[in-house]
Every structure is written in structure tokens, then in C-alpha cells.
Coordinates of C-alpha atoms and ligand atoms in Angstrom, one line a residue:
Chain L
X24 CA 13.2 27.3 21.2
X25 CA 17.1 27.4 20.5
X26 CA 18.3 29.6 17.8
X27 CA 20.3 27.8 15.3
X28 CA 23.5 29.1 14.6
X29 CA 23.8 28.3 11.1
X30 CA 21.0 31.1 9.9
X31 CA 22.1 32.7 6.8
X32 CA 21.7 36.8 7.2
X33 CA 19.7 38.7 4.5
X34 CA 20.7 41.0 2.1
X35 CA 20.6 44.7 2.7
X36 CA 18.2 45.5 0.2
X37 CA 15.2 44.1 2.2
X38 CA 16.6 44.0 5.5
X39 CA 15.8 47.8 5.8
X40 CA 12.3 47.4 4.5
X41 CA 9.8 47.8 7.3
X42 CA 7.7 45.0 8.0
X43 CA 9.5 42.7 5.5
X44 CA 9.4 39.0 7.0
X45 CA 12.5 38.4 5.3
X46 CA 14.3 41.0 7.7
X47 CA 14.7 38.1 10.3
X48 CA 16.8 35.0 9.9
X49 CA 16.4 32.9 7.1
X50 CA 15.3 28.9 7.4
X51 CA 15.8 27.8 3.9
X52 CA 17.3 29.3 0.6
X53 CA 16.5 28.1 -3.0
X54 CA 19.2 29.2 -5.4
X55 CA 18.3 28.5 -9.3
X56 CA 16.4 25.3 -8.4
X57 CA 14.8 23.7 -11.0
X58 CA 13.3 20.1 -11.3
X59 CA 12.9 18.2 -14.4
X60 CA 11.0 14.5 -14.9
X61 CA 12.7 12.9 -17.5
X62 CA 14.2 15.6 -18.9
X63 CA 10.7 18.1 -19.0
X64 CA 11.1 20.7 -16.6
X65 CA 8.3 20.9 -14.1
X66 CA 9.7 24.2 -12.2
X67 CA 12.5 26.1 -12.6
X68 CA 14.4 29.6 -11.9
X69 CA 13.5 29.4 -8.2
X70 CA 15.2 31.8 -6.1
X71 CA 14.3 33.0 -3.1
X72 CA 14.7 32.7 1.1
X73 CA 12.2 31.6 3.8
X74 CA 12.4 33.5 6.7
X75 CA 12.4 31.5 9.6
X76 CA 9.1 30.9 12.0
X77 CA 7.1 32.6 9.6
X78 CA 4.5 31.1 6.8
X79 CA 5.5 31.3 3.4
X80 CA 2.7 30.6 0.9
X81 CA 3.3 29.2 -2.2
X82 CA 0.6 30.1 -4.7
X83 CA -0.3 29.7 -8.6
X84 CA -2.3 27.6 -11.0
X85 CA -2.5 23.9 -11.3
X86 CA 0.7 22.3 -12.7
X87 CA 2.9 25.3 -11.7
X88 CA 5.1 23.4 -9.9
X89 CA 4.0 24.2 -6.6
X90 CA 4.0 20.7 -5.2
X91 CA 7.1 19.6 -7.2
X92 CA 9.1 22.4 -5.4
X93 CA 7.7 21.7 -2.0
X94 CA 8.9 18.1 -2.6
X95 CA 12.2 19.0 -3.7
X96 CA 12.8 20.7 -0.4
X97 CA 12.7 17.2 1.6
X98 CA 14.0 15.3 -1.2
X99 CA 10.8 13.2 -1.7
X100 CA 11.6 13.1 -5.4
X101 CA 14.9 10.9 -4.8
X102 CA 12.6 7.7 -5.2
X103 CA 11.1 8.8 -8.4
X104 CA 12.8 7.8 -11.3
X105 CA 13.8 10.3 -13.8
X106 CA 13.3 13.2 -11.3
X107 CA 16.2 15.8 -11.1
X108 CA 16.4 18.5 -9.1
X109 CA 19.1 21.0 -10.1
X110 CA 20.5 24.3 -8.2
X111 CA 21.0 24.5 -4.5
X112 CA 18.5 24.5 -1.9
X113 CA 19.8 25.1 1.7
X114 CA 18.6 24.7 5.0
X115 CA 20.9 26.7 7.1
X116 CA 24.1 26.2 6.0
X117 CA 23.5 22.8 4.6
X118 CA 23.1 22.3 0.9
X119 CA 20.5 19.6 1.3
X120 CA 21.4 17.8 -1.9
X121 CA 25.1 18.3 -1.9
X122 CA 25.7 18.5 1.9
X123 CA 26.2 14.8 2.5
X124 CA 22.9 15.2 4.5
X125 CA 21.3 11.7 4.5
X126 CA 17.5 12.1 2.9
X127 CA 16.4 10.5 5.9
X128 CA 17.9 12.8 8.5
X129 CA 16.9 15.8 6.4
X130 CA 13.3 14.7 6.7
X131 CA 13.3 14.8 10.4
X132 CA 14.2 18.3 10.3
X133 CA 12.0 19.3 7.4
X134 CA 8.5 17.5 7.8
X135 CA 5.8 17.5 5.6
X136 CA 2.0 17.2 5.6
X137 CA 0.1 16.1 2.5
X138 CA -3.1 16.9 0.3
X139 CA -5.3 14.3 1.8
X140 CA -4.8 13.1 5.6
X141 CA -3.1 10.1 5.6
X142 CA -2.8 8.7 8.7
X143 CA -1.2 5.1 9.0
X144 CA -4.3 3.1 9.0
X145 CA -3.4 0.0 10.9
X146 CA -2.3 2.3 13.9
X147 CA -4.1 3.8 16.9
X148 CA -4.0 7.6 17.1
X149 CA -1.0 7.5 19.8
X150 CA 1.1 5.4 17.5
X151 CA 0.4 7.5 14.5
X152 CA 1.6 10.6 16.5
X153 CA 4.8 8.9 17.7
X154 CA 5.6 7.0 14.4
X155 CA 7.9 9.4 13.5
X156 CA 10.1 9.1 16.8
X157 CA 9.5 5.6 16.8
X158 CA 11.0 5.2 13.1
X159 CA 14.0 6.9 14.1
X160 CA 14.7 4.7 16.9
X161 CA 13.0 6.8 20.1
X162 CA 11.8 4.1 22.4
X163 CA 11.3 5.7 25.5
X164 CA 8.0 5.9 26.7
X165 CA 8.1 8.9 28.8
X166 CA 9.7 10.6 26.1
X167 CA 7.0 9.4 23.6
X168 CA 4.2 10.3 25.7
X169 CA 5.3 13.6 26.3
X170 CA 5.9 14.3 22.5
X171 CA 2.3 13.1 21.9
X172 CA 1.1 15.4 24.3
X173 CA 2.8 18.2 23.0
X174 CA 2.4 17.7 19.5
X175 CA -1.3 17.1 19.6
X176 CA -1.8 20.1 21.8
X177 CA 0.1 22.2 19.2
X178 CA -2.1 20.7 16.7
X179 CA -5.4 21.4 18.8
X180 CA -6.3 17.9 18.7
X181 CA -5.4 16.9 22.6
X182 CA -8.8 18.0 23.8
X183 CA -10.7 15.6 21.6
X184 CA -8.6 12.7 21.7
X185 CA -6.7 12.5 24.7
X186 CA -9.5 9.9 26.2
X187 CA -9.3 7.6 23.3
X188 CA -5.4 7.5 22.1
X189 CA -6.2 3.8 21.5
X190 CA -8.8 4.2 19.2
X191 CA -7.9 4.0 15.4
X192 CA -6.7 6.8 13.7
X193 CA -9.6 6.0 10.8
X194 CA -12.2 6.8 13.7
X195 CA -11.5 10.4 13.4
X196 CA -13.0 12.9 10.9
X197 CA -11.2 14.2 7.9
X198 CA -10.4 17.4 9.7
X199 CA -9.3 15.5 12.6
X200 CA -7.2 13.1 10.7
X201 CA -5.5 16.0 9.0
X202 CA -4.5 17.7 12.2
X203 CA -3.4 14.1 13.6
X204 CA -0.9 14.3 10.6
X205 CA 0.0 17.4 11.5
X206 CA 0.6 16.2 15.2
X207 CA 2.6 13.4 13.8
X208 CA 4.8 15.8 11.8
X209 CA 5.2 18.2 14.8
X210 CA 6.2 15.1 17.2
X211 CA 9.7 14.9 15.4
X212 CA 10.3 18.7 16.0
X213 CA 11.1 19.6 12.5
X214 CA 12.6 22.8 12.1
X215 CA 10.6 23.6 8.7
X216 CA 7.1 22.2 8.1
X217 CA 6.1 21.9 4.3
X218 CA 2.4 21.7 3.9
X219 CA 0.8 20.7 0.7
X220 CA -2.6 22.3 0.1
X221 CA -3.4 20.9 3.5
X222 CA -7.0 22.0 3.8
X223 CA -8.0 21.3 0.1
X224 CA -9.9 18.1 1.1
X225 CA -11.7 19.5 4.1
X226 CA -15.0 21.5 4.7
X227 CA -14.8 25.0 5.6
X228 CA -14.9 24.8 9.3
X229 CA -11.9 22.4 9.4
X230 CA -10.0 24.6 6.9
X231 CA -10.4 27.6 9.5
X232 CA -9.1 25.5 12.6
X233 CA -6.3 24.6 10.4
X234 CA -5.7 28.2 9.4
X235 CA -5.9 29.5 12.7
X236 CA -3.2 26.9 14.1
X237 CA -0.7 28.0 11.8
X238 CA -0.4 31.7 13.2
X239 CA 0.4 29.7 16.4
X240 CA 2.7 27.2 15.1
X241 CA 5.2 29.9 13.5
X242 CA 6.7 30.3 16.9
X243 CA 7.7 26.4 16.7
X244 CA 8.4 25.8 13.4
X245 CA 8.9 27.4 9.8
X246 CA 5.9 26.8 7.6
X247 CA 6.0 26.4 3.8
X248 CA 2.3 26.2 2.7
X249 CA 0.9 25.5 -0.8
X250 CA -2.3 26.7 -1.5
X251 CA -4.5 27.4 -4.3
X252 CA -6.8 29.3 -2.2
X253 CA -5.9 33.2 -2.6
X254 CA -8.0 34.2 0.4
X255 CA -6.1 31.4 2.4
X256 CA -2.5 32.7 1.3
X257 CA -3.3 36.1 2.3
X258 CA -4.9 34.9 5.6
X259 CA -2.1 32.5 6.8
X260 CA 1.2 33.5 5.1
X261 CA 3.9 36.4 5.7
X262 CA 5.7 35.9 2.6
X263 CA 4.3 34.7 -0.7
X264 CA 5.9 33.2 -3.7
X265 CA 3.8 33.1 -7.0
X266 CA 4.3 30.7 -9.8
X267 CA 3.1 30.4 -13.0
X268 CA 3.7 28.3 -16.6
X269 CA 6.0 29.9 -19.2
X270 CA 5.3 29.4 -22.7
X271 CA 6.8 25.8 -22.7
X272 CA 4.3 24.9 -19.7
X273 CA 7.1 24.6 -17.3
X274 CA 6.3 26.5 -13.8
X275 CA 8.6 29.6 -12.9
X276 CA 8.8 31.7 -10.0
X277 CA 7.2 34.7 -10.8
X278 CA 7.1 37.1 -7.9
X279 CA 8.2 36.9 -4.1
X280 CA 6.9 39.7 -2.0
X281 CA 5.6 40.2 1.6
X282 CA 1.8 39.0 1.4
X283 CA 0.5 42.5 1.8
X284 CA 2.6 43.8 -0.8
X285 CA 1.9 41.1 -3.3
X286 CA -1.7 41.2 -2.9
X287 CA -2.1 45.1 -3.0
X288 CA 0.5 46.2 -5.3
X289 CA 2.6 43.6 -7.0
X290 CA 5.3 44.2 -9.2
X291 CA 4.6 42.0 -11.9
X292 CA 1.5 42.5 -14.2
X293 CA 0.9 38.9 -14.2
X294 CA 0.8 38.7 -10.3
X295 CA -1.9 41.3 -10.5
X296 CA -3.8 39.4 -13.4
X297 CA -3.7 36.1 -11.3
X298 CA -4.7 37.7 -7.9
X299 CA -7.8 39.4 -9.7
X300 CA -8.8 36.1 -11.1
X301 CA -7.7 36.9 -14.7
X302 CA -6.0 33.5 -15.4
X303 CA -8.1 30.3 -16.0
Chain Y
X29 CA -38.3 42.0 -35.7
X30 CA -40.1 39.7 -33.6
X31 CA -43.9 39.7 -33.0
X32 CA -43.5 39.0 -29.5
X33 CA -45.7 36.0 -29.9
X34 CA -44.4 32.8 -28.8
X35 CA -44.7 31.0 -32.0
X36 CA -42.5 33.6 -33.5
X37 CA -39.6 32.7 -31.2
X38 CA -36.8 30.5 -32.7
X39 CA -37.1 27.0 -31.6
X40 CA -35.0 26.3 -28.7
X41 CA -32.9 23.6 -29.6
X42 CA -31.7 22.6 -25.9
X43 CA -35.3 22.4 -25.4
X44 CA -36.5 19.7 -28.1
X45 CA -33.1 17.9 -27.4
X46 CA -34.3 17.5 -23.8
X47 CA -37.8 16.4 -24.9
X48 CA -36.5 14.0 -27.5
X49 CA -34.2 12.5 -24.8
X50 CA -37.4 12.0 -22.5
X51 CA -39.4 10.7 -25.3
X52 CA -37.1 8.0 -26.6
X53 CA -36.0 7.0 -23.0
X54 CA -39.5 6.6 -21.8
X55 CA -40.4 4.5 -25.3
X56 CA -37.2 2.3 -25.1
X57 CA -37.8 1.8 -21.2
X58 CA -39.4 -1.7 -21.4
X59 CA -37.1 -3.0 -23.8
X60 CA -34.4 -1.7 -21.6
X61 CA -35.8 -3.6 -18.6
X62 CA -36.4 -6.7 -20.4
X63 CA -32.5 -6.8 -21.8
X64 CA -31.4 -6.5 -18.2
X65 CA -33.5 -9.2 -16.7
X66 CA -32.4 -11.4 -19.6
X67 CA -28.8 -10.7 -19.1
X68 CA -29.3 -11.3 -15.2
X69 CA -30.7 -14.3 -15.8
X70 CA -27.9 -15.3 -18.4
X71 CA -25.6 -14.4 -15.2
X72 CA -27.6 -17.0 -13.0
X73 CA -27.3 -19.7 -15.6
X74 CA -23.7 -19.3 -15.8
X75 CA -23.4 -19.3 -12.0
X76 CA -25.6 -22.6 -11.9
X77 CA -23.2 -24.1 -14.7
X78 CA -20.6 -22.9 -12.4
X79 CA -21.9 -24.4 -9.0
X80 CA -23.5 -27.7 -10.1
X81 CA -20.3 -29.4 -10.9
X82 CA -18.9 -28.2 -7.5
X83 CA -21.7 -28.9 -5.5
X84 CA -21.8 -32.4 -7.4
X85 CA -18.3 -33.1 -6.4
X86 CA -18.8 -32.2 -2.9
X87 CA -21.9 -34.5 -2.8
X88 CA -20.4 -37.6 -4.2
X89 CA -17.2 -37.0 -1.9
X90 CA -19.5 -36.9 1.1
X91 CA -22.0 -39.7 0.1
X92 CA -18.9 -42.1 -0.6
X93 CA -16.4 -40.7 1.7
X94 CA -17.9 -39.5 5.0
X95 CA -18.7 -42.9 6.4
X96 CA -15.0 -43.7 6.3
X97 CA -14.3 -41.4 8.9
X98 CA -14.1 -43.1 12.3
X99 CA -11.6 -43.3 15.2
X100 CA -9.5 -45.8 13.2
X101 CA -9.4 -43.6 10.0
X102 CA -7.9 -41.0 11.9
X103 CA -5.6 -42.5 14.5
X104 CA -4.4 -46.2 12.8
X105 CA -2.1 -46.7 10.1
X106 CA -2.9 -48.7 6.8
X107 CA -2.8 -52.4 6.8
X108 CA -4.4 -54.4 3.8
X109 CA -7.8 -56.1 4.5
X110 CA -8.1 -59.3 5.4
X111 CA -10.3 -62.3 4.1
X112 CA -12.3 -62.2 7.1
X113 CA -13.2 -58.8 7.3
X114 CA -12.3 -56.7 4.0
X115 CA -13.4 -53.4 5.9
X116 CA -10.6 -53.9 8.3
X117 CA -8.0 -51.4 6.3
X118 CA -6.7 -49.4 9.5
X119 CA -6.3 -45.5 9.2
X120 CA -4.3 -42.8 7.3
X121 CA -2.7 -41.4 10.5
X122 CA 0.7 -41.5 8.6
X123 CA -0.7 -39.7 5.6
X124 CA -2.3 -36.9 7.8
X125 CA 0.9 -36.6 9.9
X126 CA 3.0 -36.9 6.7
X127 CA 1.0 -33.9 5.1
X128 CA 1.2 -31.7 8.3
X129 CA 5.0 -32.1 8.4
X130 CA 5.7 -31.9 4.6
X131 CA 3.6 -28.8 4.1
X132 CA 4.3 -27.4 7.4
X133 CA 8.1 -27.1 6.5
X134 CA 7.4 -26.1 3.2
X135 CA 5.4 -22.9 4.6
X136 CA 8.0 -22.5 6.7
X137 CA 10.3 -21.4 4.2
X138 CA 8.2 -20.6 1.3
X139 CA 6.1 -17.8 3.5
X140 CA 9.0 -15.7 4.3
X141 CA 10.7 -16.2 0.8
X142 CA 7.6 -15.5 -1.0
X143 CA 6.7 -12.4 1.2
X144 CA 10.0 -10.9 0.9
X145 CA 10.1 -11.4 -2.9
X146 CA 6.8 -9.9 -3.4
X147 CA 8.0 -7.0 -1.1
X148 CA 10.6 -6.6 -3.7
X149 CA 8.4 -6.8 -6.7
X150 CA 6.2 -4.5 -5.2
X151 CA 8.7 -1.4 -4.2
X152 CA 11.2 -2.0 -7.0
X153 CA 11.1 -0.7 -10.4
X154 CA 14.8 -2.2 -11.4
X155 CA 15.3 -4.6 -14.2
X156 CA 15.9 -7.6 -11.8
X157 CA 12.4 -7.3 -10.3
X158 CA 10.7 -7.5 -13.9
X159 CA 12.9 -10.4 -14.7
X160 CA 11.7 -12.0 -11.2
X161 CA 8.5 -11.2 -11.8
X162 CA 8.6 -12.9 -15.1
X163 CA 10.2 -16.0 -13.5
X164 CA 7.5 -16.1 -11.1
X165 CA 4.8 -16.3 -13.9
X166 CA 6.6 -19.0 -15.6
X167 CA 6.7 -20.5 -12.6
X168 CA 3.4 -20.7 -11.6
X169 CA 2.8 -22.0 -14.9
X170 CA 4.9 -25.1 -15.1
X171 CA 3.7 -28.6 -14.6
X172 CA 4.1 -29.5 -11.0
X173 CA 5.5 -32.7 -11.6
X174 CA 8.7 -30.9 -12.8
X175 CA 9.0 -29.4 -9.6
X176 CA 9.3 -33.4 -8.2
X177 CA 12.1 -33.9 -10.7
X178 CA 13.8 -31.2 -9.5
X179 CA 13.6 -32.0 -6.0
X180 CA 14.4 -35.5 -6.7
X181 CA 17.5 -34.2 -8.2
X182 CA 18.4 -31.9 -5.7
X183 CA 17.5 -33.5 -2.6
X184 CA 16.9 -37.1 -2.9
X185 CA 19.8 -38.3 -5.2
X186 CA 22.0 -35.2 -4.7
X187 CA 25.1 -34.7 -7.2
X188 CA 27.6 -37.2 -6.3
X189 CA 27.3 -38.8 -9.5
X190 CA 28.7 -35.3 -11.2
X191 CA 31.7 -35.5 -8.9
X192 CA 30.2 -32.7 -6.5
X193 CA 30.2 -33.4 -3.2
X194 CA 26.6 -32.8 -2.2
X195 CA 25.1 -36.1 -1.5
X196 CA 21.3 -36.5 -1.5
X197 CA 19.4 -37.3 1.5
X198 CA 17.1 -40.3 -0.4
X199 CA 13.8 -40.4 -0.2
X200 CA 12.5 -38.3 2.5
X201 CA 9.4 -35.5 4.0
X202 CA 12.0 -33.1 3.4
X203 CA 12.1 -33.4 -0.2
X204 CA 8.7 -33.2 -0.5
X205 CA 8.8 -29.8 1.3
X206 CA 11.0 -28.8 -1.2
X207 CA 9.1 -29.2 -4.1
X208 CA 6.0 -27.8 -2.3
X209 CA 7.5 -25.1 -0.9
X210 CA 9.0 -24.0 -4.6
X211 CA 5.7 -24.3 -5.7
X212 CA 4.1 -22.0 -3.2
X213 CA 7.1 -19.4 -3.6
X214 CA 5.8 -17.9 -6.9
X215 CA 1.9 -18.0 -5.8
X216 CA 2.9 -16.3 -2.4
X217 CA 5.5 -13.8 -4.5
X218 CA 2.6 -12.9 -6.8
X219 CA -0.4 -12.5 -4.5
X220 CA 1.6 -10.3 -2.2
X221 CA 3.0 -8.3 -4.5
X222 CA -0.6 -7.2 -5.4
X223 CA -1.4 -7.0 -1.8
X224 CA 1.6 -4.7 -1.1
X225 CA 0.6 -2.8 -4.3
X226 CA -2.6 -1.9 -2.9
X227 CA -1.2 0.1 -0.1
X228 CA -1.5 3.7 -1.5
X229 CA 1.5 5.5 -2.1
X230 CA 0.2 8.5 0.1
X231 CA 0.8 6.3 3.3
X232 CA 4.5 5.1 1.9
X233 CA 5.3 8.9 1.6
X234 CA 4.1 9.7 4.8
X235 CA 6.4 7.4 6.6
X236 CA 9.3 8.5 4.0
X237 CA 8.3 12.1 4.9
X238 CA 8.9 11.4 8.8
X239 CA 12.6 10.5 8.1
X240 CA 12.0 6.7 8.3
X241 CA 14.2 4.4 6.0
X242 CA 12.5 2.5 3.3
X243 CA 13.2 -0.7 5.1
X244 CA 11.2 0.7 8.1
X245 CA 8.6 2.0 5.9
X246 CA 8.2 -1.6 4.7
X247 CA 8.0 -3.4 7.8
X248 CA 6.3 -0.7 10.1
X249 CA 3.8 0.4 7.4
X250 CA 3.5 -1.2 4.3
X251 CA 3.4 -4.9 5.3
X252 CA 0.7 -4.2 8.5
X253 CA -1.4 -2.2 6.1
X254 CA -1.3 -5.0 3.5
X255 CA -1.8 -7.6 6.1
X256 CA -5.2 -9.1 5.2
X257 CA -4.3 -9.7 1.7
X258 CA -0.8 -11.1 3.0
X259 CA -2.9 -13.7 5.0
X260 CA -5.2 -14.4 2.0
X261 CA -2.2 -14.9 -0.3
X262 CA -0.3 -17.3 2.3
X263 CA -3.4 -19.4 2.8
X264 CA -4.4 -19.5 -0.9
X265 CA -0.9 -20.7 -1.8
X266 CA -0.8 -23.1 1.2
X267 CA -4.6 -24.9 0.3
X268 CA -3.3 -25.2 -3.4
X269 CA -0.3 -26.8 -2.2
X270 CA -2.0 -29.3 0.4
X271 CA -3.6 -30.8 -2.6
X272 CA -0.4 -31.3 -5.0
X273 CA 0.2 -34.8 -5.7
X274 CA 2.7 -34.7 -8.7
X275 CA 5.7 -32.8 -7.2
X276 CA 6.0 -35.4 -4.2
X277 CA 4.7 -38.4 -6.2
X278 CA 8.5 -40.1 -5.9
X279 CA 10.3 -38.0 -3.6
X280 CA 9.0 -38.9 -0.1
X281 CA 9.3 -42.4 -0.7
X282 CA 6.6 -44.3 1.0
X283 CA 5.9 -44.7 4.9
X284 CA 3.2 -47.0 6.1
X285 CA 4.1 -45.7 9.9
X286 CA 3.7 -42.4 11.5
X287 CA 6.9 -40.8 10.9
X288 CA 7.7 -37.2 12.5
X289 CA 11.4 -37.0 11.1
X290 CA 11.3 -35.4 7.9
X291 CA 14.7 -36.8 6.8
X292 CA 12.9 -40.2 6.6
X293 CA 10.3 -41.6 4.1
X294 CA 6.8 -40.1 4.6
X295 CA 3.5 -40.5 3.5
X296 CA 0.8 -37.7 2.4
X297 CA -2.8 -37.2 2.0
X298 CA -2.6 -36.8 -2.0
X299 CA -0.2 -39.4 -2.1
X300 CA -2.6 -41.7 0.0
X301 CA -5.4 -41.2 -2.3
X302 CA -3.6 -42.1 -5.2
X303 CA -2.2 -45.3 -3.7
X304 CA -5.5 -46.5 -2.1
X305 CA -7.5 -45.6 -5.2
X306 CA -5.1 -47.9 -7.4
X307 CA -4.7 -50.8 -4.9
X308 CA -6.5 -54.0 -5.7
X309 CA -8.3 -54.1 -2.9
X310 CA -12.1 -52.8 -3.0
X311 CA -12.3 -51.5 0.1
X312 CA -9.1 -49.7 0.0
X313 CA -10.3 -47.9 -3.7
X314 CA -13.3 -46.7 -1.6
X315 CA -11.5 -45.5 1.2
X316 CA -9.6 -43.1 -1.2
X317 CA -13.4 -40.9 -1.2
X318 CA -13.0 -40.6 2.6
X319 CA -9.2 -39.5 2.3
X320 CA -10.2 -37.1 -0.7
X321 CA -13.1 -35.7 1.3
X322 CA -10.7 -35.0 4.3
X323 CA -8.3 -33.3 1.8
X324 CA -11.5 -31.1 0.3
X325 CA -12.4 -30.1 3.6
X326 CA -9.2 -29.2 5.2
X327 CA -8.8 -26.9 1.6
X328 CA -12.1 -25.4 2.0
X329 CA -11.4 -24.7 5.8
X330 CA -8.3 -23.0 5.1
X331 CA -9.7 -20.9 2.1
X332 CA -13.0 -19.8 3.9
X333 CA -10.9 -19.1 7.4
X334 CA -8.2 -17.1 5.4
X335 CA -11.2 -14.9 4.2
X336 CA -13.2 -14.5 7.5
X337 CA -9.7 -13.7 9.1
X338 CA -8.9 -11.2 6.5
X339 CA -12.4 -9.7 6.7
X340 CA -12.3 -9.5 10.5
X341 CA -8.9 -7.6 10.4
X342 CA -10.2 -5.2 7.7
X343 CA -13.3 -4.6 10.3
X344 CA -11.0 -4.3 13.3
X345 CA -9.2 -1.4 11.6
X346 CA -12.4 0.7 11.4
Ligands
ADP405 N1 6.3 12.4 -10.7 C1 6.3 13.1 -11.8 N2 6.5 12.7 -13.2 C2 6.3 13.5 -14.2 N3 5.7 14.6 -14.2 C3 5.6 15.2 -12.9 C4 5.5 14.3 -11.8 N4 5.1 15.3 -10.9 C5 4.5 16.5 -11.2 N5 5.0 16.2 -12.6 C6 4.5 17.6 -13.5 O1 5.1 18.6 -13.1 C7 4.1 19.6 -13.4 C8 3.9 20.2 -12.3 O2 3.0 19.6 -11.2 P1 2.7 19.7 -9.4 O3 4.2 20.5 -9.0 O4 1.9 18.5 -9.2 O5 2.0 21.4 -9.9 P2 1.1 22.1 -8.8 O6 1.1 21.6 -7.4 O7 1.6 23.8 -8.9 O8 -0.4 21.7 -9.5 C9 3.1 19.0 -14.1 O9 2.9 19.1 -15.4 C10 3.2 17.6 -13.9 O10 2.4 16.7 -14.8
MG406 MG1 0.0 20.7 -6.2

């Protein structure tokens, strides 16, 4: 992978810390991010950096705005009436809302995997994997073929589908469909991959398979994963951001720390309460 | 406090309630089965009430109409019965060709317009979309003869008398196509909106999240996913339009020869039924049954065909 020249260097305070995932390059940066739906705040006070080629987990109870924040990062709220994103979210040096980058181009750089597998039902396995490339005007068959193979291998799906690429995506199991969706997102070679509880609708074996994948995918793409499964966050992530609803039911960032630290000695007592299961 | 014997325990409300539920459920079971059977019976009667007229119509159409189906019926043009042979009335090839051309042209412009408008209704939350939706609803409720008047003004006589240089083209097949097409558009629009809205939002977002523009998502993802519903929408609108008489009553003129040119006067099957059935000749009046049967068969085939095709398409995707 080529290094981007647009990376922001981190503050001296954390940079010196031993083993802090933030001591490397930064991929995305949130400054004072808040999202409102029709004037009602869903999440606010989001301030943290997402380290490049690491896994960052967003954890917190249901309704704390994790999905909302994730969808702000690829501007998926753009089409939601009444949704307003404030503050700044940067990808490299580009402010994704004010930097003049078209949402479609942004989304080729920041891919997404959803909570439930959502392969295109009319398309074959192959067509699903290369759909993102085709949507963006890439027609060259050799290029498509190569990208498909690379993405399917990366998603640990190549061995089981390489001989039935023309089959419909719906012939795959739920876990395979989700890995197909991962491959589909990877095929456009995004810099960042957003994953919204990607294993919550899957069986434990499929879940483990995807968790193991993340470790290998890190070198290829920066991962931001929402999970309400704390064991999962502990297993897969390098950095962890914890959110909680304030008194007005709006989600807030409570603490961001290297995963090890957050799960062993968090700074905020509310974090400790949550990881010890003291919130409903 | 307690003596340790069972009688001494306080009554358990949960156990008591469980017993009560079981007791009542068992006691009322027979009655509930009876009510259920009675309701199923009523449904059956309602079904019969609906089906009897349908089959009565089909039966009388077949009984009175099918013997008119001959080679002449399909290949010849109408002629007045002679005194020697009152059954020598030719055929209705002019009406078959007329219907084919008129409805074909109508479909040609109504289908794309209807689907694109339906896509707009399904995808847009703008004020204009809801205005358009209301308009479409009103239009499907309009008496279809109004479309005939509209087509008469727009296509047949034009606007010369208002001093606008838009001459009409006279009685013509195209005027009929115009009226039939206008009739089809709101039907297709509403039905395709429903079909397109049926596409799960997660599929839509999957496309957007890959960097596709909305138009690309619509064309490459949403429309293909909704295809079975769209095909049904189109064919239902078509089968409705094929049988419409009022919109074309006074705009396509009358032609007793086979005419393929839509700018000329034409015949059509529903109109031919009307003309035959009101003619002074007994044999022509009877022949109307044969034409009506043909029309019904076409509508049935289109209907059944669309359903089978949609079901097949759905199955193909499993
Ligand atoms: N499209 C929307 N319109 C209105 N409110 C929304 C929308 N999406 C999310 N919300 C609200 O935002 C809050 C946070 O939701 P969400 O981000 O889904 O939480 P989480 O993913 O942490 O469970 C919830 O109160 C939810 O009702
Ligand atoms: Mg969520």
C-alpha cells in the first residue's frame, strides 16, 4: 500500500505513550462532531482520531449514537431529511463535509459493511463483488476479475465461491453473504472500512471467522467497527471509543483509549460501570 | 411461622393462574373450533359469490362466442350479411390489427413514462412528488370517457380554432393511443411506485455506500430488484387498457379495412363489440360474443402470463 502524504501527525501527549495505537498515522479525525435529526441530538461531543491501519471499535449501549456517528463518516445521512452533521470530520486533510469532496467519491474511499448482509439480490456472486467498480465506471474485464479475486481472498470467501461465481448471492449462507459484502466493499480499495455490528446477525462460527479476518484486513484498510459485544471489541480492536446517552438521551463520547487500557483501567467511572455490565 | 406441611404454604398465584388458563382453554375449545369452522365456511361462501358471476360470464361468453371463431373471423374484414347467407359477415381482422397498433403505441410511451414517474414517487420526498401522487390517484378515478374528450381536443381537432398553430390530425389510431396511454400512465405509476418501494432500504444504501450515484443505484439495483413487480404493474395496466372502449369511442374513427397506419382511422376490438352489438343484423349482434370472448381471452392470457412470469423471475433468483 502506498502511504498517503496527507496524514495528520498526532499530538505529542499520546505519541510518546508505549503501545498507543494513535502513535502512528491518523486516517480520520473527528472534531466536535454532532448529529441532529430534526433538531434532536443523536450524538455529540465526538472528538477523536482514528489511527491508520488499526481497528477502532465504537462501543456503547443501544441508542448511544454509534450507528449515527458511523453513517456520518461516509455521509450516508446526506439523503436523510432533517439530518444535520456539525463539527468537522476529516479524511486525511480533507474535511468531508466542507472540503468539496463529492459524497460519491468519498464513499469509494470510505466503504461500509452493514448490520445485516445486504448483497444485491438480482446479481451473481461475481457481479456483487465487482458492483462498486462497475458503478464507478470501471469496465475493463481483466481489472474487474483481478479485483474480485483479491477482494474475495481477503474476505476468506475465495475458496468456497471460486467455482460458482455465477451463482446468485442468495445461495450463500448468512455468514458467507456478509463476507461477500465485505469483499464487495474491499473491491473498490477503500482507505477506511466502516462496519456496523457486522456480526450481530450471524452465528458464533461466522462471527469468529469475520473477527479473525479483521486482523488480516488491517494492513489493507483502516477499520472502524461498531459493536455492542464487548468481548468482540476487546478481541478485535486496537482503539476503543465508548459512548453513552446523557440526561437528555443524546449520545456522548465518554472515553477514547487503547483497547487494553479501556478494558483494564478506564479513566471514567462510567466506562468501568459499562464494561462490568452495570448499565442496562 | 409455617408448620412445614403443604397446606400451610400460601397459594401460588402463578400456579393458580396457569390452572385457570388450562381449564378455561379446554372448556371453550369446542366452541372455538366451531366458530373457526363457521368463519371458514363464510369465507367459502363469499368466495363462491365472487366466483359464480365470473364463471357465469366466462361460460356464456364461451357458449355464445366460441363458435364464431373461424379462420374468417381472424383473417377477414367485416361485411354486411347478405340475404342469401345471413351468417356471411366476414371477420374482425381490422379490429385485431387496430387494437394491436393502438395499444402497442400506447404501451410504448406509457410504460417508460409510468415507470420513471413511479421511480420518482418512490424515491422523492418532495412536495412535487406528493402532488404528482395525488394527481395520479385522481386520474385513475376519472371516468375514462373524459380521456376520450381530451384526446379528441388534443389530437383529433387540435387548436386551430383557438388561433394556435397546432392542427389536429383527425380521427386516427394515434388519437386512440394517446387516450389509452394517458389511461395507462397513472396505473403503471402507482403500481410501480409500490413495487419500487418494496425494495429494502438496506439494498439501496449498499449501492450508495459503494459510491454509486442515485441514478446508478436506481438503474442498476432498484429497478432490477423490483422487476417482477414492475412487469406485473405494466401488464395489469395493459390488460385494463385493452378492454377500454370509452376513451377511443370517437377518436379513432371507424375503419372497415385492415389499417396499419396509426395516422389513419382505425378499428379496435372493444369498439367493434359496441358496433356489432348495436347493429340491426342478428348475426352481427351475435358475433359480438365472439369478439368479447377474444378480448377476455387476451386479458386473461396477459394477466396469467404476467403472474407466471413474475413468479418465474422470483424463483430464478433463489
Ligand atoms: N434517521 C433517523 N431519524 C431520526 N432519528 C434517528 C435516525 N437514526 C437514528 N436516530 C436516533 O438517533 C439515536 C441514536 O441511534 P443509533 O445511532 O442507531 O444508536 P446505536 O447505533 O448506538 O444503537 C436514537 O435515539 C435514534 O432514535
Ligand atoms: Mg446501531
